[in-house]
CSV table of C-alpha atoms and ligand atoms in Angstrom, one decimal:
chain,number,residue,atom,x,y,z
A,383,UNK,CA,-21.4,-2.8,-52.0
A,384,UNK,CA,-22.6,-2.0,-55.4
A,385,UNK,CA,-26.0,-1.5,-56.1
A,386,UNK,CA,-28.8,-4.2,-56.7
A,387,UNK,CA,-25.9,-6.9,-55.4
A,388,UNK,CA,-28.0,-9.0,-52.8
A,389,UNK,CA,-25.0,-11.0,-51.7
A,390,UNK,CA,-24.4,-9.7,-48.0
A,391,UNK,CA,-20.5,-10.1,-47.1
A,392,UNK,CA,-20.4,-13.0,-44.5
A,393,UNK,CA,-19.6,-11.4,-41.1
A,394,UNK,CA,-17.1,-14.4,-39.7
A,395,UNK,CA,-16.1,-16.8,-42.1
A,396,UNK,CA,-12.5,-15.4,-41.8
A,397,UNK,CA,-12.5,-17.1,-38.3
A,398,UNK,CA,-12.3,-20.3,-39.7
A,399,UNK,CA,-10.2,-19.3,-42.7
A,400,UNK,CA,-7.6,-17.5,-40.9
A,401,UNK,CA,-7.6,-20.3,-38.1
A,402,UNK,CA,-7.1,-23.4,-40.8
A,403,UNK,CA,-4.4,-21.4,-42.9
A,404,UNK,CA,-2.3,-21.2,-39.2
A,405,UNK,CA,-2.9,-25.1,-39.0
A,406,UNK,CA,-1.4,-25.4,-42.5
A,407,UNK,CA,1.4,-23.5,-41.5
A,408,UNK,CA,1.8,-25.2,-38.3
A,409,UNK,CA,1.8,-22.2,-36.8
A,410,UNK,CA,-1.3,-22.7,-34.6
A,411,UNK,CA,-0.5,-23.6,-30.4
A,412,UNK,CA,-1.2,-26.5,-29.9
A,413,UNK,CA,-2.5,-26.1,-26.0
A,414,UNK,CA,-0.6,-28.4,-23.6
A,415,UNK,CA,-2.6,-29.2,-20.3
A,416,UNK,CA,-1.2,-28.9,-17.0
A,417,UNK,CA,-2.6,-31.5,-14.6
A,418,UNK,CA,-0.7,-30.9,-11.8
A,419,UNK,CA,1.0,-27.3,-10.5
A,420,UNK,CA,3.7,-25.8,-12.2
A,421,UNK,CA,6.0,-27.9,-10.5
A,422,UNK,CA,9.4,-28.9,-11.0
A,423,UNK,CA,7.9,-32.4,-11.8
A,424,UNK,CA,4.4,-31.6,-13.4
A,425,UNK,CA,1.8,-34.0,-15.5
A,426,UNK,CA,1.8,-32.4,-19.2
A,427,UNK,CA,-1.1,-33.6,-21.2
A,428,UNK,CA,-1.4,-37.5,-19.2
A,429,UNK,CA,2.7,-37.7,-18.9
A,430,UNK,CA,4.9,-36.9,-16.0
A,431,UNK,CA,7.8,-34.6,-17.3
A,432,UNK,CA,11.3,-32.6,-16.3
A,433,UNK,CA,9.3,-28.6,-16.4
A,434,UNK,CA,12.3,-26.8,-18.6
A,435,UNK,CA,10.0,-24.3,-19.8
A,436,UNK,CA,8.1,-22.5,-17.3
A,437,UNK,CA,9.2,-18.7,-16.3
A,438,UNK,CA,8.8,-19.6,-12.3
A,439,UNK,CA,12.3,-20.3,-11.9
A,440,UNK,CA,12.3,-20.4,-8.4
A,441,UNK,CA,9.4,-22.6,-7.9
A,442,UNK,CA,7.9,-19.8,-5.7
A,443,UNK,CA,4.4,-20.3,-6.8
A,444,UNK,CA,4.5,-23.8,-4.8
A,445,UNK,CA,6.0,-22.2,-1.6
A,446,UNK,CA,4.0,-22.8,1.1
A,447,UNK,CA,4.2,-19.1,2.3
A,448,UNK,CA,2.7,-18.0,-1.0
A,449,UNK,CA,-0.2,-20.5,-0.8
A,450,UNK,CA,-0.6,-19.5,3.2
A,451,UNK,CA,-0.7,-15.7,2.6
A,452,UNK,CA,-3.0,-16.1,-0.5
A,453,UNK,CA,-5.6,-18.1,1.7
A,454,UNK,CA,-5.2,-15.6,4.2
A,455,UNK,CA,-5.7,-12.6,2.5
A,456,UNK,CA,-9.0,-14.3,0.4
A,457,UNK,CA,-10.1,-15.4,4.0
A,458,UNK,CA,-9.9,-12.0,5.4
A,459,UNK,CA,-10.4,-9.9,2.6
A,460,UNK,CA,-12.7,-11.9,0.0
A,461,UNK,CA,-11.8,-13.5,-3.6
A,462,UNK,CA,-12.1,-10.0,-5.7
A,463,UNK,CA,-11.7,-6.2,-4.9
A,464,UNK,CA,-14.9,-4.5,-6.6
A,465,UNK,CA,-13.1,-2.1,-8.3
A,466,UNK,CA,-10.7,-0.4,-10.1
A,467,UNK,CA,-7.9,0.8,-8.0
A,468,UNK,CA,-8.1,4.5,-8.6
A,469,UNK,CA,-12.0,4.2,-7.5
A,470,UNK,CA,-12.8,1.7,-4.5
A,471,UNK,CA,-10.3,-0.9,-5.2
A,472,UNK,CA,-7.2,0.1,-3.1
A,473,UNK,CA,-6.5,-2.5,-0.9
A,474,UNK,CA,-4.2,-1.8,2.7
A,475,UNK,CA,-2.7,-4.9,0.7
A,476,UNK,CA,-1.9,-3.4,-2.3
A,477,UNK,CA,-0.4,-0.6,-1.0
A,478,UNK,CA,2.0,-2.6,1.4
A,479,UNK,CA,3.1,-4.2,-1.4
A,480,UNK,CA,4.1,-1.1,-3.6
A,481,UNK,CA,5.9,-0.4,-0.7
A,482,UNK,CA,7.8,-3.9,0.5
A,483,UNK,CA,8.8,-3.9,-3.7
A,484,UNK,CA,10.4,-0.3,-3.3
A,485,UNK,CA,12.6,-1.3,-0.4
A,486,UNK,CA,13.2,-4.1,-1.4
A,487,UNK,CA,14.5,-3.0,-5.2
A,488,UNK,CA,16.3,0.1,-2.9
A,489,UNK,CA,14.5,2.5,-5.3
A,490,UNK,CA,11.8,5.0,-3.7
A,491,UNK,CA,8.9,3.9,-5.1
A,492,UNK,CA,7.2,1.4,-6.9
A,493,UNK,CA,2.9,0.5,-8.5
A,494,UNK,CA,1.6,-2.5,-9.3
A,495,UNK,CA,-0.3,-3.0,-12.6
A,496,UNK,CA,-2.2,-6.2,-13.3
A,497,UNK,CA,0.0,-7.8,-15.7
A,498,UNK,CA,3.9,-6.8,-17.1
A,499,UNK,CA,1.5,-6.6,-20.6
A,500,UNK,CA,-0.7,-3.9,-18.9
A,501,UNK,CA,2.0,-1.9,-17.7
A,502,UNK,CA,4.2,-1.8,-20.7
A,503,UNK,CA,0.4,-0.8,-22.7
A,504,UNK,CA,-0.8,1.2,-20.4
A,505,UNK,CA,2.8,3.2,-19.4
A,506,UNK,CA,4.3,3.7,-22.3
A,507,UNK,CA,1.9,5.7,-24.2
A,508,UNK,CA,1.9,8.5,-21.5
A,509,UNK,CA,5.7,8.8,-21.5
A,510,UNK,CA,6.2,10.3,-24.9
A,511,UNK,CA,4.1,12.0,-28.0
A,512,UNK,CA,4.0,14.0,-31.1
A,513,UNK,CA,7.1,15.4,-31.0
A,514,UNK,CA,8.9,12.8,-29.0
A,515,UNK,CA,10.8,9.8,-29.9
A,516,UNK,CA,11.4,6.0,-29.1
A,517,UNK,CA,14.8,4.5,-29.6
A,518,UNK,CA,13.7,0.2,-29.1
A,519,UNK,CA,16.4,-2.3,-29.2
A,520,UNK,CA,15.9,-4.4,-31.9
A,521,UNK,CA,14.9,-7.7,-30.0
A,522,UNK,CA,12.3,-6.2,-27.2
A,523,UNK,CA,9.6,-8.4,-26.4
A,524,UNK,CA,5.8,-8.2,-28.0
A,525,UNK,CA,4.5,-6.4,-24.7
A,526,UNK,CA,7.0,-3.5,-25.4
A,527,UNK,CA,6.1,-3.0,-29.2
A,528,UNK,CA,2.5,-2.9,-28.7
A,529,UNK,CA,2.8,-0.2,-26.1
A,530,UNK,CA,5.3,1.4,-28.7
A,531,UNK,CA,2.6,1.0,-31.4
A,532,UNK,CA,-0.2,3.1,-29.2
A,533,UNK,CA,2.1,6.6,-29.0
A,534,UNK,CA,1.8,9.1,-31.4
A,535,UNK,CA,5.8,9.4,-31.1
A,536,UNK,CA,8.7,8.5,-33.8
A,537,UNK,CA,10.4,5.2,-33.9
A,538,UNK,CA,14.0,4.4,-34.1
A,539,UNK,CA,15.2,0.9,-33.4
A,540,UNK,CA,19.1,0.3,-33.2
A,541,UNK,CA,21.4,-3.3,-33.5
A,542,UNK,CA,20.7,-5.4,-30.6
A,543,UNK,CA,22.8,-3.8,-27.5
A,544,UNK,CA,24.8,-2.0,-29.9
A,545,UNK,CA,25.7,1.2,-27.9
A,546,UNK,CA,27.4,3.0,-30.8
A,547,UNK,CA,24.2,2.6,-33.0
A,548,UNK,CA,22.4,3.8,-30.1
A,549,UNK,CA,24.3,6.5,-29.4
A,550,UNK,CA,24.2,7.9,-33.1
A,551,UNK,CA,20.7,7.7,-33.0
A,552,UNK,CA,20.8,10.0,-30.0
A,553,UNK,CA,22.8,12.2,-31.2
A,554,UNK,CA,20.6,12.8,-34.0
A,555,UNK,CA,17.8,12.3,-32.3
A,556,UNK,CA,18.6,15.2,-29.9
A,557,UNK,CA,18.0,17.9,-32.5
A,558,UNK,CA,15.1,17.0,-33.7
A,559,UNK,CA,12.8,15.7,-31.0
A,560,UNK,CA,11.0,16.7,-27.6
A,561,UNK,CA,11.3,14.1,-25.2
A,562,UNK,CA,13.5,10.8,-26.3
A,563,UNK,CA,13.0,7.4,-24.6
A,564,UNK,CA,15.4,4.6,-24.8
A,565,UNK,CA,13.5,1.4,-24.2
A,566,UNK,CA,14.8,-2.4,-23.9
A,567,UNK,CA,14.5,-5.6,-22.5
A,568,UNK,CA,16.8,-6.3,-19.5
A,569,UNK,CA,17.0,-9.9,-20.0
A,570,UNK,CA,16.2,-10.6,-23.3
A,571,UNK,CA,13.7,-13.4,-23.5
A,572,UNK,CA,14.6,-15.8,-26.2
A,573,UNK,CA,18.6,-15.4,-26.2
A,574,UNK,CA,19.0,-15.0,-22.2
A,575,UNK,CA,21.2,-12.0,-22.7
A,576,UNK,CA,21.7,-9.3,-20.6
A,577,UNK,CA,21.2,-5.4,-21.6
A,578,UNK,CA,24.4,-3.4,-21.0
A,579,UNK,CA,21.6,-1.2,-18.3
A,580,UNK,CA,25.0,1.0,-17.1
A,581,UNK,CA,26.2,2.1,-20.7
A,582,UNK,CA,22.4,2.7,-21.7
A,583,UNK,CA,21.6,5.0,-18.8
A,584,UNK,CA,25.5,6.7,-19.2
A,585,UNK,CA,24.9,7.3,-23.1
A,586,UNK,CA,21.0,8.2,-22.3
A,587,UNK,CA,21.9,11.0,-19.8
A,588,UNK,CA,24.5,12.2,-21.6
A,589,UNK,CA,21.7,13.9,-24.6
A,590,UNK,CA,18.4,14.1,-21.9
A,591,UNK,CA,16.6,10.7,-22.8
A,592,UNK,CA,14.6,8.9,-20.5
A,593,UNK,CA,15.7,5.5,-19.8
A,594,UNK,CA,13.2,2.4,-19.5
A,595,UNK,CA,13.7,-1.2,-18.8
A,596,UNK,CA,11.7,-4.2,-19.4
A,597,UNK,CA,13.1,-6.7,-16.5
A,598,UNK,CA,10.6,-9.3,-16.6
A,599,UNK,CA,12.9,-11.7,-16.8
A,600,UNK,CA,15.1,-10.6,-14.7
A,601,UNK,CA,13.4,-9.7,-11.9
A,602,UNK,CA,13.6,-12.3,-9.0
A,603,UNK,CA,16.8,-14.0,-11.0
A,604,UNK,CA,19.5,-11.5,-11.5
A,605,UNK,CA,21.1,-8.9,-8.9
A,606,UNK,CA,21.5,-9.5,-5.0
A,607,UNK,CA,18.7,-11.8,-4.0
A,608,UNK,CA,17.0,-11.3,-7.4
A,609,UNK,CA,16.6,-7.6,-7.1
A,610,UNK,CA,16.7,-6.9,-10.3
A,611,UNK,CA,18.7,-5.3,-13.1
A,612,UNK,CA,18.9,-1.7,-11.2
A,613,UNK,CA,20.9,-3.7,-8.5
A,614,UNK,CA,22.3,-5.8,-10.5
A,615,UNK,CA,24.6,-2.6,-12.5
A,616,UNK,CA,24.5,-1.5,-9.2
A,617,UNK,CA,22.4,1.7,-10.4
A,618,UNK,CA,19.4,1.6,-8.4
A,619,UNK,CA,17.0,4.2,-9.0
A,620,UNK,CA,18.9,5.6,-11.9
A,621,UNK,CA,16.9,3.9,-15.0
A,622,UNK,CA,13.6,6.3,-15.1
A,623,UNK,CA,11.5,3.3,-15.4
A,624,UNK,CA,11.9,-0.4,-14.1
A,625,UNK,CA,9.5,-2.4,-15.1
A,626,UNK,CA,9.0,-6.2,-14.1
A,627,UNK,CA,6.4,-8.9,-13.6
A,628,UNK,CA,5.4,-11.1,-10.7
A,629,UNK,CA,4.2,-13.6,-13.0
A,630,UNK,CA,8.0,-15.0,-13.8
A,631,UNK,CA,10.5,-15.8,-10.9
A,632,UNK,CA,7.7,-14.3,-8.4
A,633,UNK,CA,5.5,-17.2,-8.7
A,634,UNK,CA,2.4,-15.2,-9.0
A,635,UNK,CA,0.7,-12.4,-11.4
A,636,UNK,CA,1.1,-8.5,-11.9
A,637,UNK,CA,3.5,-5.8,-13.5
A,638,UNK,CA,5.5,-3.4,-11.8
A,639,UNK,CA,7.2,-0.5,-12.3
A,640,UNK,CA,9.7,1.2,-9.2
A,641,UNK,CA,11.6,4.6,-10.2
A,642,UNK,CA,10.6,7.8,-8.4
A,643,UNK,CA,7.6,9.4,-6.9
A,644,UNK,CA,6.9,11.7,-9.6
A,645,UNK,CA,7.0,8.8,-11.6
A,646,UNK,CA,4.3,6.9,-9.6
A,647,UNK,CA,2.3,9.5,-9.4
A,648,UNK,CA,2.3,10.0,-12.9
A,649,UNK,CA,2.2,6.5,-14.0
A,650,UNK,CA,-1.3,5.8,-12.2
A,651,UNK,CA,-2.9,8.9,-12.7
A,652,UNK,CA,-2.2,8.8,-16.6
A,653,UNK,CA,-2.2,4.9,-16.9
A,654,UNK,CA,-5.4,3.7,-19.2
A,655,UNK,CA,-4.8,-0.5,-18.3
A,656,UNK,CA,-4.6,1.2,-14.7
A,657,UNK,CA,-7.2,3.4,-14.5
A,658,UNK,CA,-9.8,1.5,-16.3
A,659,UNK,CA,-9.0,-2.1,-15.3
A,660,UNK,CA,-9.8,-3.8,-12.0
A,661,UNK,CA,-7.1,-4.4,-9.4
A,662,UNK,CA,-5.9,-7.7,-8.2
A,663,UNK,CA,-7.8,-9.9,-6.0
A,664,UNK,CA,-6.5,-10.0,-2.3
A,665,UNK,CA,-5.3,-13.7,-3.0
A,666,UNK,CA,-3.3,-12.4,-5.7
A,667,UNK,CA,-1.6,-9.5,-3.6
A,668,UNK,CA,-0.7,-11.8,-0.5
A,669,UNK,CA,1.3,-13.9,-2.7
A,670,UNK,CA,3.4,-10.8,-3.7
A,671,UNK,CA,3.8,-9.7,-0.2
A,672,UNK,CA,5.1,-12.8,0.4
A,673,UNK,CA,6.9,-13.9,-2.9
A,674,UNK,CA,9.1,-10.7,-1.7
A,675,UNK,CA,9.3,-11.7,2.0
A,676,UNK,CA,10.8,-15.4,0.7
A,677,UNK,CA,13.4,-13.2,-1.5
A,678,UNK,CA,14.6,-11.0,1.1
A,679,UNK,CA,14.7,-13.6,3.8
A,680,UNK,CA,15.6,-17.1,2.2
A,681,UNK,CA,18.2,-16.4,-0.2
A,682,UNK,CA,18.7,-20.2,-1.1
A,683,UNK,CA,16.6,-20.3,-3.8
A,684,UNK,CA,18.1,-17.3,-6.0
A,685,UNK,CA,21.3,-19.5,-5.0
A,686,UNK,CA,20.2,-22.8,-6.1
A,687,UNK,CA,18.8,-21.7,-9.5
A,688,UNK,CA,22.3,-19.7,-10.2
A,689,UNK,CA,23.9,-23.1,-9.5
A,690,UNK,CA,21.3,-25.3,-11.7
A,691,UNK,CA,22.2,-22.6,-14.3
A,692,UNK,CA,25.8,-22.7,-14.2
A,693,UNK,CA,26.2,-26.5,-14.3
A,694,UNK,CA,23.8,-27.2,-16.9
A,695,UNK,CA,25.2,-24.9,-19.4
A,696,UNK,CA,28.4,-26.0,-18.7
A,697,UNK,CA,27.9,-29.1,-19.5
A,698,UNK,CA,25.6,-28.8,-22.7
A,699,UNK,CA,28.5,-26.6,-23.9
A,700,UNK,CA,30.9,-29.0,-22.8
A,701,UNK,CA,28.9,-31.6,-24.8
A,702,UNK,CA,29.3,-29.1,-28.2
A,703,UNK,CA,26.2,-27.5,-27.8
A,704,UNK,CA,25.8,-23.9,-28.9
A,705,UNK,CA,23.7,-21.9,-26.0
A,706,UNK,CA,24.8,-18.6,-27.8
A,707,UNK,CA,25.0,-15.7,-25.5
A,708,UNK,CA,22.7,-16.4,-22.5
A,709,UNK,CA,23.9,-15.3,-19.3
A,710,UNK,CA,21.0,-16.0,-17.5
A,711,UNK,CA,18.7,-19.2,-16.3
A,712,UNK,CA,17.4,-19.0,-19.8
A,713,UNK,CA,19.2,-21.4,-22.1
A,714,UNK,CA,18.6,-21.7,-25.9
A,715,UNK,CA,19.7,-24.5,-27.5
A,716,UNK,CA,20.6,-23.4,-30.9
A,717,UNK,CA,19.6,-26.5,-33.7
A,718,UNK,CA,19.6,-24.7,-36.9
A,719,UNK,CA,15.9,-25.5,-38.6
A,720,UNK,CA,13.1,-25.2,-37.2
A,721,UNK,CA,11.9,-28.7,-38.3
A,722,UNK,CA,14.6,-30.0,-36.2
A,723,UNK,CA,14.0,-27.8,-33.1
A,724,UNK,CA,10.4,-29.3,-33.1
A,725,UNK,CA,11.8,-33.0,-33.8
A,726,UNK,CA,13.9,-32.8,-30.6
A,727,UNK,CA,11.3,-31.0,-28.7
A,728,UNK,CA,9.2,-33.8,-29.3
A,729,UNK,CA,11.7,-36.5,-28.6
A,730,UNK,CA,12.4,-35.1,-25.5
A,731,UNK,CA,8.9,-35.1,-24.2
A,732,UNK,CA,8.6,-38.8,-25.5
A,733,UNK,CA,11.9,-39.1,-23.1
A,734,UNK,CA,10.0,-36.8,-19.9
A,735,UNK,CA,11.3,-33.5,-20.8
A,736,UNK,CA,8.9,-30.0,-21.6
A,737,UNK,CA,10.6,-28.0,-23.0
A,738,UNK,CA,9.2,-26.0,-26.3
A,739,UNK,CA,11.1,-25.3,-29.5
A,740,UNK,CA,11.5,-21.4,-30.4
A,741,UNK,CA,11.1,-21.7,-34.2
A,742,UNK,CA,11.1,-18.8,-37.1
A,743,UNK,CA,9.7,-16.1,-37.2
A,744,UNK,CA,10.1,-16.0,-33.5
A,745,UNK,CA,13.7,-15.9,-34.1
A,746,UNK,CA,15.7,-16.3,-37.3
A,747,UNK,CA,15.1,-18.8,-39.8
A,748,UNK,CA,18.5,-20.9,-39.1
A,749,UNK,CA,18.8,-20.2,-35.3
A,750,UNK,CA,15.7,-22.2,-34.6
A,751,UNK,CA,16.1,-23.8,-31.0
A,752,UNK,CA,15.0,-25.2,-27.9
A,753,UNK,CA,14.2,-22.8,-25.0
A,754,UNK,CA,15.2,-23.8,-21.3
A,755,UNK,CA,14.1,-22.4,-18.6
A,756,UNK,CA,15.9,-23.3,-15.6
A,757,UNK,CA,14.4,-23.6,-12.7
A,758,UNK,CA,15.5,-23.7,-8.5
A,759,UNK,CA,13.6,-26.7,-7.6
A,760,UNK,CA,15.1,-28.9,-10.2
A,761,UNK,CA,17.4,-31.6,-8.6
A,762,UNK,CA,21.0,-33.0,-9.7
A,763,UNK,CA,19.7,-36.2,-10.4
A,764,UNK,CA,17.3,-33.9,-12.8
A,765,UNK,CA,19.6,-32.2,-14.4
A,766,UNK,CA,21.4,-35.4,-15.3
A,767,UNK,CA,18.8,-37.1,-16.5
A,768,UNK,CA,17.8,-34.1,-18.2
A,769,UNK,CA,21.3,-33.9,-20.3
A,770,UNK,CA,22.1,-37.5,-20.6
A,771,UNK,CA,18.7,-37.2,-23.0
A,772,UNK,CA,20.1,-34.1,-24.7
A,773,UNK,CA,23.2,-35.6,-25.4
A,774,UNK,CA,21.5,-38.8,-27.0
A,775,UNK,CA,19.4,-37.0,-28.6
A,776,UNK,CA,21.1,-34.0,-30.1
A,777,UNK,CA,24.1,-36.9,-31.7
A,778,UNK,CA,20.9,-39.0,-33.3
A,779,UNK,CA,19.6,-35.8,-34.7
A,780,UNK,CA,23.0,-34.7,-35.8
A,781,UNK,CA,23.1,-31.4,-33.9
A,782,UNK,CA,26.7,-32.3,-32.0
B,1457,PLP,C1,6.5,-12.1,-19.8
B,1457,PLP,C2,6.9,-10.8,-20.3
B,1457,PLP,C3,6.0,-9.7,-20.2
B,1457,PLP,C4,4.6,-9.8,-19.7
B,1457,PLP,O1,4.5,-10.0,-18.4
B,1457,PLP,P1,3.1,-10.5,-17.7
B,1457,PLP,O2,3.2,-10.0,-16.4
B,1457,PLP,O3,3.1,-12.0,-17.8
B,1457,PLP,O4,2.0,-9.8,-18.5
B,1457,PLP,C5,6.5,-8.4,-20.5
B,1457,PLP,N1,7.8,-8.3,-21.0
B,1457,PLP,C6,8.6,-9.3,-21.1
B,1457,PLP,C7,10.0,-9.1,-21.6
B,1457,PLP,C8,8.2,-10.6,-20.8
B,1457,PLP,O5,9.1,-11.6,-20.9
C-alpha cells in the first residue's frame, strides 16, 4: 500500500465475487437434499427417485448388521473417542478392525485413516522427497494430486494405463532419482476402468519403484467377495501400498491402506492427517467391523451388483449407447456436450431417476456424460424402468 492511500483493501469481498462468477458459469453445486437414507429408492429434494449415483453400491450402509454394530459399539463405547489415535484414541475397536481388513484383503497388515482423502494427504507425502520421484497416471482422482502436490518430489505423469509410456519414464527415471513411486487409481472414477495393477507392479519392480494404488472404487466391488484390486490380479500383498475407502461399497466412512508391517508402522508414525486428527467414533468403527463381516460371509450382494452391472450395460449398449471402457459398476453414459449431459440429467430426474451429469472440465469437453453408479439393492423391475427412460430419452435428445 502506497503511502498516504487511506483506502484499506477489503478483506472478503472476493467471497462473494468468486462465488457469483461460479454461478455465472454454472459451475457452482447446486446441493441436492437427501430426505430419506441413501437407499436404493431415496426422496431427493421432495421427489422419490431410482439412486444411480451414490458410491454404496452394495446398499451396505442400510444393512441391518451395520446399523446393529454401530448402536452397539456407541452404546458400549460412547458417540466419540477423545483423541487422536496415536495419543488416547485407540480403540480395542479400531484395532480389530485393522486386523479383520488384513485377513480379509490376505495381505499382512492394514490402518485405518479417517477418510480415503486423509490417507492419500497424509501418506503420500512421507513416501518420497527431494530427490525422489512420482510417476501419476494421467486420470487419478483429486485426493491423489493434492497429496502429490504436498511432496517436495518430481512429477512425471504418463498416458492413461499406457505401460510403454510408463515404462520409458522409468527407465529414465531410474538414473536420475532416489526413491520412484508409481501411483494410480485402481478403478478409475469417472470412466469405470480398471488399472492394469499386474503389468504396473511387473514394470515397477523391474527398475526398484514403489507401487501404490488408489482402490477406492474398487474396494468392496471387484476381486473375490470385493477384496479388492490386490485379489483381484491375484497379487495380494505385492502393490507396496493399497489404499481404499469405507465410505464407497463399505457403506460407511474411513481410508485404508493394507501392504506390510513396515509399512504400517511407518504410515502412522509419519502420517500428519493421522497423527494430528482425531480417530473415528466407536459407531463409526462397528460399522466396518461389520461392513467386512457381511462381505466375507454373505457373498450375495457382491453377486447381485455384478449381475445389475452386467445387464444394464448390456442393454444400454444394446440400445447404441456408448458406455466407453467401464468394466466396472460405474457406467458413463457418453452424450457429447455438456449442455446435453445436464438436459438428460434433468429429464431423468423429472422421470424418477438421480443420476448427475459429469460435464467439462471434469472430463473432456465433447465426452460430457452421465455417471451411473450401480448399485446391489436395485431391482429388475428398476433397472427396467430405469432404461426404458434412457431409451426415450436419449432418442428425443438425439443421443442414439
Ligand atoms: C472417493 C475417493 C477418495 C476419497 O475417499 P473418502 O474416503 O471418501 O475420503 C479417494 N480416492 C478416490 C479414487 C475416490 O474415488
Amino acid at each position: 500500500m502506497g503511502e498516504g492511500l487511506i483506502m484499506k483493501r477489503n478483506s472478503n469481498a472476493f467471497l462473494k465475487e468468486e462465488y457469483d462468477e461460479l454461478v455465472k458459469k454454472n459451475f457452482n453445486w447446486k446441493l441436492r437434499i437427501l430426505e430419506t437414507g441413501s437407499t436404493p429408492h431415496s426422496v431427493v429434494d421432495g421427489k422419490e427417485v431410482i439412486m444411480l449415483c451414490s458410491n454404496n453400491y452394495l446398499n451396505l450402509s442400510n444393512h441391518p448388521r451395520l446399523i446393529q454394530s454401530a448402536i452397539n459399539a456407541a452404546k458400549k463405547f460412547g458417540a466419540g473417542s477423545g483423541s487422536v489415535r496415536a495419543i488416547a484414541g485407540t480403540m480395542k475397536l479400531h484395532m480389530e478392525v485393522e486386523e479383520k481388513l488384513a485377513k480379509f484383503k490376505g495381505i499382512e497388515s492394514s490402518l485405518i485413516y479417517q477418510t480415503g482423502f486423509a490417507a492419500n494427504a497424509g501418506l503420500i507425502p512421507q513416501l518420497v522427497g527431494k530427490e525422489d520421484v512420482i510417476i501419476s497416471d494421467e486420470l487419478n482422482h483429486g485426493s491423489i494430486i493434492d497429496g502429490v502436490r504436498l511432496t517436495k518430489a518430481d512429477r512425471a505423469v504418463y498416458k492413461h494405463r499406457d505401460m510403454g509410456e510408463l515404462e520409458n519414464i522409468l527407465k529414465d527415471a531410474d538414473k536420475k532419482y532416489n526413491r520412484i513411486l508409481v501411483i494410480t487409481d485402481g478403478v478409475f472414477s469417472m470412466d469405470g476402468d480398471i488399472a492394469p495393477m499386474d503389468k504396473i507392479v511387473e514394470i515397477s519392480r523391474e527398475y526398484g519403484a514403489m507401487t501404490y494404488v488408489d482402490d477406492a472404487h474398487g474396494e468392496g466391488v471387484i476381486g473375490p467377495d470385493g477384496r479388492g484390486i490386490g485379489a483381484h490380479f491375484g497379487i495380494e500383498g505385492k502393490i507396496d501400498v493399497e489404499m481404499g475407502t469405507f465410505s464407497k461399497a463399505y457403506g460407511v466412512v474411513g481410508g485404508l491402506i493394507a501392504g506390510s508391517q513396515d509399512l504400517v508402522n511407518f504410515a502412522y508414525n509419519k502420517s500428519r492427517t493421522w497423527l494430528l486428527s482425531g480417530s473415528h467414533p466407536p459407531s463409526v468403527a462397528g460399522a466396518q467391523l461389520a461392513a467386512i463381516d457381511v462381505l466375507e460371509t454373505e457373498p450375495e450382494h457382491v453377486k447381485k451388483l455384478w449381475d445389475n452391472t452386467k445387464y444394464f450395460k448390456k442393454e444400454l449398449n444394446s440400445m447404441g449407447f456408448d458406455t466407453g471402457e467401464s468394466e466396472t459398476p460405474i457406467t458413463p453414459v457418453i452424450v457429447g456436450e455438456s449442455s446435453k449431459a445436464k438436459e438428460l440429467s434433468n429429464r431423468l430426474y423429472d422421470e424418477g431417476i438421480f443420476a448427475l451429469p459429469i460435464v467439462f472440465p471434469m472430463v473432456a469437453k465433447d465426452k460430457a456424460r452421465i455417471r451411473t453408479m450401480m448399485n446391489a439393492g436395485l431391482t429388475k423391475e428398476d433397472l427396467d424402468f430405469t432404461l426404458e427412460r434412457f431409451e426415450k430419452l436419449g432418442k428425443k435428445l438425439g443421443i442414439i
